[in-house]
mmCIF file with all atom_site columns, N, CA and C in Angstrom:
data_model
loop_
_atom_site.group_PDB
_atom_site.id
_atom_site.type_symbol
_atom_site.label_atom_id
_atom_site.label_alt_id
_atom_site.label_comp_id
_atom_site.label_asym_id
_atom_site.label_entity_id
_atom_site.label_seq_id
_atom_site.pdbx_PDB_ins_code
_atom_site.Cartn_x
_atom_site.Cartn_y
_atom_site.Cartn_z
_atom_site.occupancy
_atom_site.B_iso_or_equiv
_atom_site.pdbx_formal_charge
_atom_site.auth_seq_id
_atom_site.auth_comp_id
_atom_site.auth_asym_id
_atom_site.auth_atom_id
_atom_site.pdbx_PDB_model_num
ATOM 1   N N  . UNK A 1 1  ? 34.575 -15.830 13.448 1.00 0.00 ? 178 UNK A N  1
ATOM 2   C CA . UNK A 1 1  ? 34.887 -15.684 12.044 1.00 0.00 ? 178 UNK A CA 1
ATOM 3   C C  . UNK A 1 1  ? 35.636 -14.377 11.846 1.00 0.00 ? 178 UNK A C  1
ATOM 4   N N  . UNK A 1 2  ? 36.669 -14.396 11.034 1.00 0.00 ? 179 UNK A N  1
ATOM 5   C CA . UNK A 1 2  ? 37.479 -13.212 10.793 1.00 0.00 ? 179 UNK A CA 1
ATOM 6   C C  . UNK A 1 2  ? 37.309 -12.747 9.349  1.00 0.00 ? 179 UNK A C  1
ATOM 7   N N  . UNK A 1 3  ? 37.161 -11.446 9.183  1.00 0.00 ? 180 UNK A N  1
ATOM 8   C CA . UNK A 1 3  ? 36.998 -10.851 7.858  1.00 0.00 ? 180 UNK A CA 1
ATOM 9   C C  . UNK A 1 3  ? 38.287 -10.135 7.488  1.00 0.00 ? 180 UNK A C  1
ATOM 10  N N  . UNK A 1 4  ? 38.740 -10.352 6.261  1.00 0.00 ? 181 UNK A N  1
ATOM 11  C CA . UNK A 1 4  ? 39.890 -9.607  5.758  1.00 0.00 ? 181 UNK A CA 1
ATOM 12  C C  . UNK A 1 4  ? 39.448 -8.879  4.502  1.00 0.00 ? 181 UNK A C  1
ATOM 13  N N  . UNK A 1 5  ? 40.121 -7.819  4.172  1.00 0.00 ? 182 UNK A N  1
ATOM 14  C CA . UNK A 1 5  ? 39.721 -7.047  3.005  1.00 0.00 ? 182 UNK A CA 1
ATOM 15  C C  . UNK A 1 5  ? 38.609 -6.085  3.345  1.00 0.00 ? 182 UNK A C  1
ATOM 16  N N  . UNK A 1 6  ? 37.814 -5.712  2.351  1.00 0.00 ? 183 UNK A N  1
ATOM 17  C CA . UNK A 1 6  ? 36.755 -4.746  2.584  1.00 0.00 ? 183 UNK A CA 1
ATOM 18  C C  . UNK A 1 6  ? 35.579 -5.026  1.675  1.00 0.00 ? 183 UNK A C  1
ATOM 19  N N  . UNK A 1 7  ? 34.376 -4.769  2.183  1.00 0.00 ? 184 UNK A N  1
ATOM 20  C CA . UNK A 1 7  ? 33.152 -4.831  1.398  1.00 0.00 ? 184 UNK A CA 1
ATOM 21  C C  . UNK A 1 7  ? 32.837 -3.422  0.929  1.00 0.00 ? 184 UNK A C  1
ATOM 22  N N  . UNK A 1 8  ? 32.392 -3.269  -0.300 1.00 0.00 ? 185 UNK A N  1
ATOM 23  C CA . UNK A 1 8  ? 31.879 -1.987  -0.766 1.00 0.00 ? 185 UNK A CA 1
ATOM 24  C C  . UNK A 1 8  ? 30.455 -2.204  -1.232 1.00 0.00 ? 185 UNK A C  1
ATOM 25  N N  . UNK A 1 9  ? 29.538 -1.471  -0.625 1.00 0.00 ? 186 UNK A N  1
ATOM 26  C CA . UNK A 1 9  ? 28.118 -1.557  -0.937 1.00 0.00 ? 186 UNK A CA 1
ATOM 27  C C  . UNK A 1 9  ? 27.721 -0.245  -1.590 1.00 0.00 ? 186 UNK A C  1
ATOM 28  N N  . UNK A 1 10 ? 26.919 -0.320  -2.657 1.00 0.00 ? 187 UNK A N  1
ATOM 29  C CA . UNK A 1 10 ? 26.459 0.932   -3.255 1.00 0.00 ? 187 UNK A CA 1
ATOM 30  C C  . UNK A 1 10 ? 24.939 1.000   -3.232 1.00 0.00 ? 187 UNK A C  1
ATOM 31  N N  . UNK A 1 11 ? 24.438 2.218   -3.102 1.00 0.00 ? 188 UNK A N  1
ATOM 32  C CA . UNK A 1 11 ? 23.001 2.465   -3.100 1.00 0.00 ? 188 UNK A CA 1
ATOM 33  C C  . UNK A 1 11 ? 22.469 2.218   -4.508 1.00 0.00 ? 188 UNK A C  1
ATOM 34  N N  . UNK A 1 12 ? 21.417 1.425   -4.607 1.00 0.00 ? 189 UNK A N  1
ATOM 35  C CA . UNK A 1 12 ? 20.861 1.100   -5.926 1.00 0.00 ? 189 UNK A CA 1
ATOM 36  C C  . UNK A 1 12 ? 20.141 2.285   -6.557 1.00 0.00 ? 189 UNK A C  1
ATOM 37  N N  . UNK A 1 13 ? 19.788 3.271   -5.762 1.00 0.00 ? 190 UNK A N  1
ATOM 38  C CA . UNK A 1 13 ? 19.075 4.432   -6.296 1.00 0.00 ? 190 UNK A CA 1
ATOM 39  C C  . UNK A 1 13 ? 20.021 5.536   -6.773 1.00 0.00 ? 190 UNK A C  1
ATOM 40  N N  . UNK A 1 14 ? 20.992 5.936   -5.931 1.00 0.00 ? 191 UNK A N  1
ATOM 41  C CA . UNK A 1 14 ? 21.827 7.088   -6.291 1.00 0.00 ? 191 UNK A CA 1
ATOM 42  C C  . UNK A 1 14 ? 23.289 6.735   -6.551 1.00 0.00 ? 191 UNK A C  1
ATOM 43  N N  . UNK A 1 15 ? 23.718 5.521   -6.183 1.00 0.00 ? 192 UNK A N  1
ATOM 44  C CA . UNK A 1 15 ? 25.088 5.099   -6.445 1.00 0.00 ? 192 UNK A CA 1
ATOM 45  C C  . UNK A 1 15 ? 26.096 5.436   -5.357 1.00 0.00 ? 192 UNK A C  1
ATOM 46  N N  . UNK A 1 16 ? 25.678 6.094   -4.286 1.00 0.00 ? 193 UNK A N  1
ATOM 47  C CA . UNK A 1 16 ? 26.581 6.398   -3.168 1.00 0.00 ? 193 UNK A CA 1
ATOM 48  C C  . UNK A 1 16 ? 27.174 5.091   -2.656 1.00 0.00 ? 193 UNK A C  1
ATOM 49  N N  . UNK A 1 17 ? 28.491 5.075   -2.417 1.00 0.00 ? 194 UNK A N  1
ATOM 50  C CA . UNK A 1 17 ? 29.136 3.851   -1.945 1.00 0.00 ? 194 UNK A CA 1
ATOM 51  C C  . UNK A 1 17 ? 29.442 3.931   -0.454 1.00 0.00 ? 194 UNK A C  1
ATOM 52  N N  . UNK A 1 18 ? 29.405 2.767   0.166  1.00 0.00 ? 195 UNK A N  1
ATOM 53  C CA . UNK A 1 18 ? 29.715 2.622   1.584  1.00 0.00 ? 195 UNK A CA 1
ATOM 54  C C  . UNK A 1 18 ? 30.751 1.522   1.709  1.00 0.00 ? 195 UNK A C  1
ATOM 55  N N  . UNK A 1 19 ? 31.878 1.831   2.346  1.00 0.00 ? 196 UNK A N  1
ATOM 56  C CA . UNK A 1 19 ? 32.945 0.855   2.543  1.00 0.00 ? 196 UNK A CA 1
ATOM 57  C C  . UNK A 1 19 ? 32.844 0.260   3.939  1.00 0.00 ? 196 UNK A C  1
ATOM 58  N N  . UNK A 1 20 ? 32.957 -1.044  4.003  1.00 0.00 ? 197 UNK A N  1
ATOM 59  C CA . UNK A 1 20 ? 32.939 -1.758  5.274  1.00 0.00 ? 197 UNK A CA 1
ATOM 60  C C  . UNK A 1 20 ? 34.269 -2.454  5.456  1.00 0.00 ? 197 UNK A C  1
ATOM 61  N N  . UNK A 1 21 ? 35.041 -1.987  6.430  1.00 0.00 ? 198 UNK A N  1
ATOM 62  C CA . UNK A 1 21 ? 36.316 -2.602  6.772  1.00 0.00 ? 198 UNK A CA 1
ATOM 63  C C  . UNK A 1 21 ? 36.056 -3.717  7.786  1.00 0.00 ? 198 UNK A C  1
ATOM 64  N N  . UNK A 1 22 ? 37.039 -4.579  8.026  1.00 0.00 ? 199 UNK A N  1
ATOM 65  C CA . UNK A 1 22 ? 36.822 -5.672  8.982  1.00 0.00 ? 199 UNK A CA 1
ATOM 66  C C  . UNK A 1 22 ? 36.342 -5.202  10.358 1.00 0.00 ? 199 UNK A C  1
ATOM 67  N N  . UNK A 1 23 ? 36.735 -3.995  10.773 1.00 0.00 ? 200 UNK A N  1
ATOM 68  C CA . UNK A 1 23 ? 36.310 -3.479  12.071 1.00 0.00 ? 200 UNK A CA 1
ATOM 69  C C  . UNK A 1 23 ? 34.811 -3.188  12.111 1.00 0.00 ? 200 UNK A C  1
ATOM 70  N N  . UNK A 1 24 ? 34.203 -2.900  10.971 1.00 0.00 ? 201 UNK A N  1
ATOM 71  C CA . UNK A 1 24 ? 32.781 -2.552  10.904 1.00 0.00 ? 201 UNK A CA 1
ATOM 72  C C  . UNK A 1 24 ? 31.876 -3.759  10.670 1.00 0.00 ? 201 UNK A C  1
ATOM 73  N N  . UNK A 1 25 ? 32.453 -4.880  10.268 1.00 0.00 ? 202 UNK A N  1
ATOM 74  C CA . UNK A 1 25 ? 31.654 -6.065  9.941  1.00 0.00 ? 202 UNK A CA 1
ATOM 75  C C  . UNK A 1 25 ? 31.664 -7.015  11.135 1.00 0.00 ? 202 UNK A C  1
ATOM 76  N N  . UNK A 1 26 ? 30.479 -7.333  11.633 1.00 0.00 ? 203 UNK A N  1
ATOM 77  C CA . UNK A 1 26 ? 30.369 -8.193  12.805 1.00 0.00 ? 203 UNK A CA 1
ATOM 78  C C  . UNK A 1 26 ? 29.518 -9.409  12.467 1.00 0.00 ? 203 UNK A C  1
ATOM 79  N N  . UNK A 1 27 ? 30.183 -10.524 12.184 1.00 0.00 ? 204 UNK A N  1
ATOM 80  C CA . UNK A 1 27 ? 29.469 -11.772 11.932 1.00 0.00 ? 204 UNK A CA 1
ATOM 81  C C  . UNK A 1 27 ? 29.084 -12.395 13.266 1.00 0.00 ? 204 UNK A C  1
ATOM 82  N N  . UNK A 1 28 ? 27.819 -12.787 13.392 1.00 0.00 ? 205 UNK A N  1
ATOM 83  C CA . UNK A 1 28 ? 27.293 -13.383 14.614 1.00 0.00 ? 205 UNK A CA 1
ATOM 84  C C  . UNK A 1 28 ? 27.019 -14.863 14.353 1.00 0.00 ? 205 UNK A C  1
ATOM 85  N N  . UNK A 1 29 ? 27.463 -15.736 15.249 1.00 0.00 ? 206 UNK A N  1
ATOM 86  C CA . UNK A 1 29 ? 27.180 -17.166 15.063 1.00 0.00 ? 206 UNK A CA 1
ATOM 87  C C  . UNK A 1 29 ? 25.678 -17.431 15.102 1.00 0.00 ? 206 UNK A C  1
ATOM 88  N N  . UNK A 1 30 ? 25.220 -18.308 14.234 1.00 0.00 ? 207 UNK A N  1
ATOM 89  C CA . UNK A 1 30 ? 23.817 -18.715 14.214 1.00 0.00 ? 207 UNK A CA 1
ATOM 90  C C  . UNK A 1 30 ? 23.766 -20.224 14.397 1.00 0.00 ? 207 UNK A C  1
ATOM 91  N N  . UNK A 1 31 ? 22.580 -20.787 14.291 1.00 0.00 ? 208 UNK A N  1
ATOM 92  C CA . UNK A 1 31 ? 22.474 -22.233 14.476 1.00 0.00 ? 208 UNK A CA 1
ATOM 93  C C  . UNK A 1 31 ? 23.209 -22.977 13.367 1.00 0.00 ? 208 UNK A C  1
ATOM 94  N N  . UNK A 1 32 ? 23.641 -24.160 13.706 1.00 0.00 ? 209 UNK A N  1
ATOM 95  C CA . UNK A 1 32 ? 24.394 -24.969 12.747 1.00 0.00 ? 209 UNK A CA 1
ATOM 96  C C  . UNK A 1 32 ? 23.465 -25.557 11.695 1.00 0.00 ? 209 UNK A C  1
ATOM 97  N N  . UNK A 1 33 ? 23.984 -25.660 10.479 1.00 0.00 ? 210 UNK A N  1
ATOM 98  C CA . UNK A 1 33 ? 23.259 -26.296 9.383  1.00 0.00 ? 210 UNK A CA 1
ATOM 99  C C  . UNK A 1 33 ? 24.084 -27.472 8.902  1.00 0.00 ? 210 UNK A C  1
ATOM 100 N N  . UNK A 1 34 ? 23.502 -28.644 8.926  1.00 0.00 ? 211 UNK A N  1
ATOM 101 C CA . UNK A 1 34 ? 24.195 -29.867 8.506  1.00 0.00 ? 211 UNK A CA 1
ATOM 102 C C  . UNK A 1 34 ? 25.524 -30.041 9.234  1.00 0.00 ? 211 UNK A C  1
ATOM 103 N N  . UNK A 1 35 ? 25.554 -29.677 10.515 1.00 0.00 ? 212 UNK A N  1
ATOM 104 C CA . UNK A 1 35 ? 26.752 -29.847 11.324 1.00 0.00 ? 212 UNK A CA 1
ATOM 105 C C  . UNK A 1 35 ? 27.787 -28.753 11.192 1.00 0.00 ? 212 UNK A C  1
ATOM 106 N N  . UNK A 1 36 ? 27.597 -27.798 10.286 1.00 0.00 ? 213 UNK A N  1
ATOM 107 C CA . UNK A 1 36 ? 28.560 -26.712 10.097 1.00 0.00 ? 213 UNK A CA 1
ATOM 108 C C  . UNK A 1 36 ? 28.076 -25.456 10.816 1.00 0.00 ? 213 UNK A C  1
ATOM 109 N N  . UNK A 1 37 ? 29.004 -24.775 11.501 1.00 0.00 ? 214 UNK A N  1
ATOM 110 C CA . UNK A 1 37 ? 28.660 -23.518 12.165 1.00 0.00 ? 214 UNK A CA 1
ATOM 111 C C  . UNK A 1 37 ? 28.436 -22.440 11.109 1.00 0.00 ? 214 UNK A C  1
ATOM 112 N N  . UNK A 1 38 ? 27.371 -21.683 11.244 1.00 0.00 ? 215 UNK A N  1
ATOM 113 C CA . UNK A 1 38 ? 27.069 -20.603 10.309 1.00 0.00 ? 215 UNK A CA 1
ATOM 114 C C  . UNK A 1 38 ? 27.201 -19.259 11.014 1.00 0.00 ? 215 UNK A C  1
ATOM 115 N N  . UNK A 1 39 ? 27.475 -18.233 10.223 1.00 0.00 ? 216 UNK A N  1
ATOM 116 C CA . UNK A 1 39 ? 27.611 -16.875 10.734 1.00 0.00 ? 216 UNK A CA 1
ATOM 117 C C  . UNK A 1 39 ? 26.804 -15.953 9.835  1.00 0.00 ? 216 UNK A C  1
ATOM 118 N N  . UNK A 1 40 ? 26.207 -14.920 10.440 1.00 0.00 ? 217 UNK A N  1
ATOM 119 C CA . UNK A 1 40 ? 25.420 -13.980 9.657  1.00 0.00 ? 217 UNK A CA 1
ATOM 120 C C  . UNK A 1 40 ? 25.793 -12.551 10.048 1.00 0.00 ? 217 UNK A C  1
ATOM 121 N N  . UNK A 1 41 ? 25.783 -11.672 9.052  1.00 0.00 ? 218 UNK A N  1
ATOM 122 C CA . UNK A 1 41 ? 26.009 -10.245 9.271  1.00 0.00 ? 218 UNK A CA 1
ATOM 123 C C  . UNK A 1 41 ? 24.815 -9.522  8.682  1.00 0.00 ? 218 UNK A C  1
ATOM 124 N N  . UNK A 1 42 ? 24.128 -8.736  9.513  1.00 0.00 ? 219 UNK A N  1
ATOM 125 C CA . UNK A 1 42 ? 22.986 -7.930  9.071  1.00 0.00 ? 219 UNK A CA 1
ATOM 126 C C  . UNK A 1 42 ? 23.304 -6.462  9.261  1.00 0.00 ? 219 UNK A C  1
ATOM 127 N N  . UNK A 1 43 ? 22.980 -5.661  8.284  1.00 0.00 ? 220 UNK A N  1
ATOM 128 C CA . UNK A 1 43 ? 23.167 -4.213  8.368  1.00 0.00 ? 220 UNK A CA 1
ATOM 129 C C  . UNK A 1 43 ? 21.966 -3.567  7.692  1.00 0.00 ? 220 UNK A C  1
ATOM 130 N N  . UNK A 1 44 ? 21.299 -2.666  8.391  1.00 0.00 ? 221 UNK A N  1
ATOM 131 C CA . UNK A 1 44 ? 20.129 -1.973  7.853  1.00 0.00 ? 221 UNK A CA 1
ATOM 132 C C  . UNK A 1 44 ? 20.312 -0.482  8.103  1.00 0.00 ? 221 UNK A C  1
ATOM 133 N N  . UNK A 1 45 ? 20.176 0.323   7.045  1.00 0.00 ? 222 UNK A N  1
ATOM 134 C CA . UNK A 1 45 ? 20.324 1.769   7.195  1.00 0.00 ? 222 UNK A CA 1
ATOM 135 C C  . UNK A 1 45 ? 19.675 2.473   6.015  1.00 0.00 ? 222 UNK A C  1
ATOM 136 N N  . UNK A 1 46 ? 19.580 3.788   6.105  1.00 0.00 ? 223 UNK A N  1
ATOM 137 C CA . UNK A 1 46 ? 19.078 4.610   5.009  1.00 0.00 ? 223 UNK A CA 1
ATOM 138 C C  . UNK A 1 46 ? 20.247 5.367   4.402  1.00 0.00 ? 223 UNK A C  1
ATOM 139 N N  . UNK A 1 47 ? 20.267 5.471   3.091  1.00 0.00 ? 224 UNK A N  1
ATOM 140 C CA . UNK A 1 47 ? 21.317 6.197   2.383  1.00 0.00 ? 224 UNK A CA 1
ATOM 141 C C  . UNK A 1 47 ? 21.332 7.651   2.859  1.00 0.00 ? 224 UNK A C  1
ATOM 142 N N  . UNK A 1 48 ? 22.529 8.179   3.114  1.00 0.00 ? 225 UNK A N  1
ATOM 143 C CA . UNK A 1 48 ? 22.642 9.559   3.587  1.00 0.00 ? 225 UNK A CA 1
ATOM 144 C C  . UNK A 1 48 ? 22.357 10.575  2.489  1.00 0.00 ? 225 UNK A C  1
ATOM 145 N N  . UNK A 1 49 ? 22.399 10.155  1.226  1.00 0.00 ? 226 UNK A N  1
ATOM 146 C CA . UNK A 1 49 ? 22.158 11.067  0.109  1.00 0.00 ? 226 UNK A CA 1
ATOM 147 C C  . UNK A 1 49 ? 20.688 11.100  -0.282 1.00 0.00 ? 226 UNK A C  1
ATOM 148 N N  . UNK A 1 50 ? 20.084 9.926   -0.502 1.00 0.00 ? 227 UNK A N  1
ATOM 149 C CA . UNK A 1 50 ? 18.720 9.887   -1.044 1.00 0.00 ? 227 UNK A CA 1
ATOM 150 C C  . UNK A 1 50 ? 17.700 9.213   -0.120 1.00 0.00 ? 227 UNK A C  1
ATOM 151 N N  . UNK A 1 51 ? 18.117 8.793   1.066  1.00 0.00 ? 228 UNK A N  1
ATOM 152 C CA . UNK A 1 51 ? 17.248 8.142   2.061  1.00 0.00 ? 228 UNK A CA 1
ATOM 153 C C  . UNK A 1 51 ? 16.697 6.789   1.613  1.00 0.00 ? 228 UNK A C  1
ATOM 154 N N  . UNK A 1 52 ? 17.282 6.189   0.584  1.00 0.00 ? 229 UNK A N  1
ATOM 155 C CA . UNK A 1 52 ? 16.880 4.855   0.155  1.00 0.00 ? 229 UNK A CA 1
ATOM 156 C C  . UNK A 1 52 ? 17.167 3.859   1.281  1.00 0.00 ? 229 UNK A C  1
ATOM 157 N N  . UNK A 1 53 ? 16.234 2.958   1.539  1.00 0.00 ? 230 UNK A N  1
ATOM 158 C CA . UNK A 1 53 ? 16.406 1.925   2.566  1.00 0.00 ? 230 UNK A CA 1
ATOM 159 C C  . UNK A 1 53 ? 17.350 0.850   2.029  1.00 0.00 ? 230 UNK A C  1
ATOM 160 N N  . UNK A 1 54 ? 18.417 0.573   2.762  1.00 0.00 ? 231 UNK A N  1
ATOM 161 C CA . UNK A 1 54 ? 19.407 -0.419  2.352  1.00 0.00 ? 231 UNK A CA 1
ATOM 162 C C  . UNK A 1 54 ? 19.483 -1.492  3.427  1.00 0.00 ? 231 UNK A C  1
ATOM 163 N N  . UNK A 1 55 ? 19.388 -2.745  2.999  1.00 0.00 ? 232 UNK A N  1
ATOM 164 C CA . UNK A 1 55 ? 19.491 -3.861  3.930  1.00 0.00 ? 232 UNK A CA 1
ATOM 165 C C  . UNK A 1 55 ? 20.476 -4.872  3.372  1.00 0.00 ? 232 UNK A C  1
ATOM 166 N N  . UNK A 1 56 ? 21.458 -5.229  4.191  1.00 0.00 ? 233 UNK A N  1
ATOM 167 C CA . UNK A 1 56 ? 22.478 -6.192  3.806  1.00 0.00 ? 233 UNK A CA 1
ATOM 168 C C  . UNK A 1 56 ? 22.334 -7.405  4.713  1.00 0.00 ? 233 UNK A C  1
ATOM 169 N N  . UNK A 1 57 ? 22.301 -8.581  4.130  1.00 0.00 ? 234 UNK A N  1
ATOM 170 C CA . UNK A 1 57 ? 22.347 -9.819  4.916  1.00 0.00 ? 234 UNK A CA 1
ATOM 171 C C  . UNK A 1 57 ? 23.323 -10.742 4.213  1.00 0.00 ? 234 UNK A C  1
ATOM 172 N N  . UNK A 1 58 ? 24.366 -11.103 4.917  1.00 0.00 ? 235 UNK A N  1
ATOM 173 C CA . UNK A 1 58 ? 25.412 -11.948 4.363  1.00 0.00 ? 235 UNK A CA 1
ATOM 174 C C  . UNK A 1 58 ? 25.589 -13.131 5.296  1.00 0.00 ? 235 UNK A C  1
ATOM 175 N N  . UNK A 1 59 ? 25.405 -14.333 4.785  1.00 0.00 ? 236 UNK A N  1
ATOM 176 C CA . UNK A 1 59 ? 25.507 -15.535 5.605  1.00 0.00 ? 236 UNK A CA 1
ATOM 177 C C  . UNK A 1 59 ? 26.596 -16.446 5.066  1.00 0.00 ? 236 UNK A C  1
ATOM 178 N N  . UNK A 1 60 ? 27.413 -16.964 5.972  1.00 0.00 ? 237 UNK A N  1
ATOM 179 C CA . UNK A 1 60 ? 28.499 -17.864 5.613  1.00 0.00 ? 237 UNK A CA 1
ATOM 180 C C  . UNK A 1 60 ? 28.376 -19.114 6.466  1.00 0.00 ? 237 UNK A C  1
ATOM 181 N N  . UNK A 1 61 ? 28.465 -20.276 5.823  1.00 0.00 ? 238 UNK A N  1
ATOM 182 C CA . UNK A 1 61 ? 28.415 -21.549 6.559  1.00 0.00 ? 238 UNK A CA 1
ATOM 183 C C  . UNK A 1 61 ? 29.651 -22.370 6.256  1.00 0.00 ? 238 UNK A C  1
#
């Protein structure tokens, strides 16, 4: 799966933004659902400003 453009994620606590370019986003193939190949991207980190736990899960089928 190829990503174009950019994702911008913001911390819900302090508003710090994080930009994800296609080079930083890695979709991994998962099991098929209803015959369609699915891909998932997981990212887990703590905000560098306020240490808020941030978890991103994006699934495309």
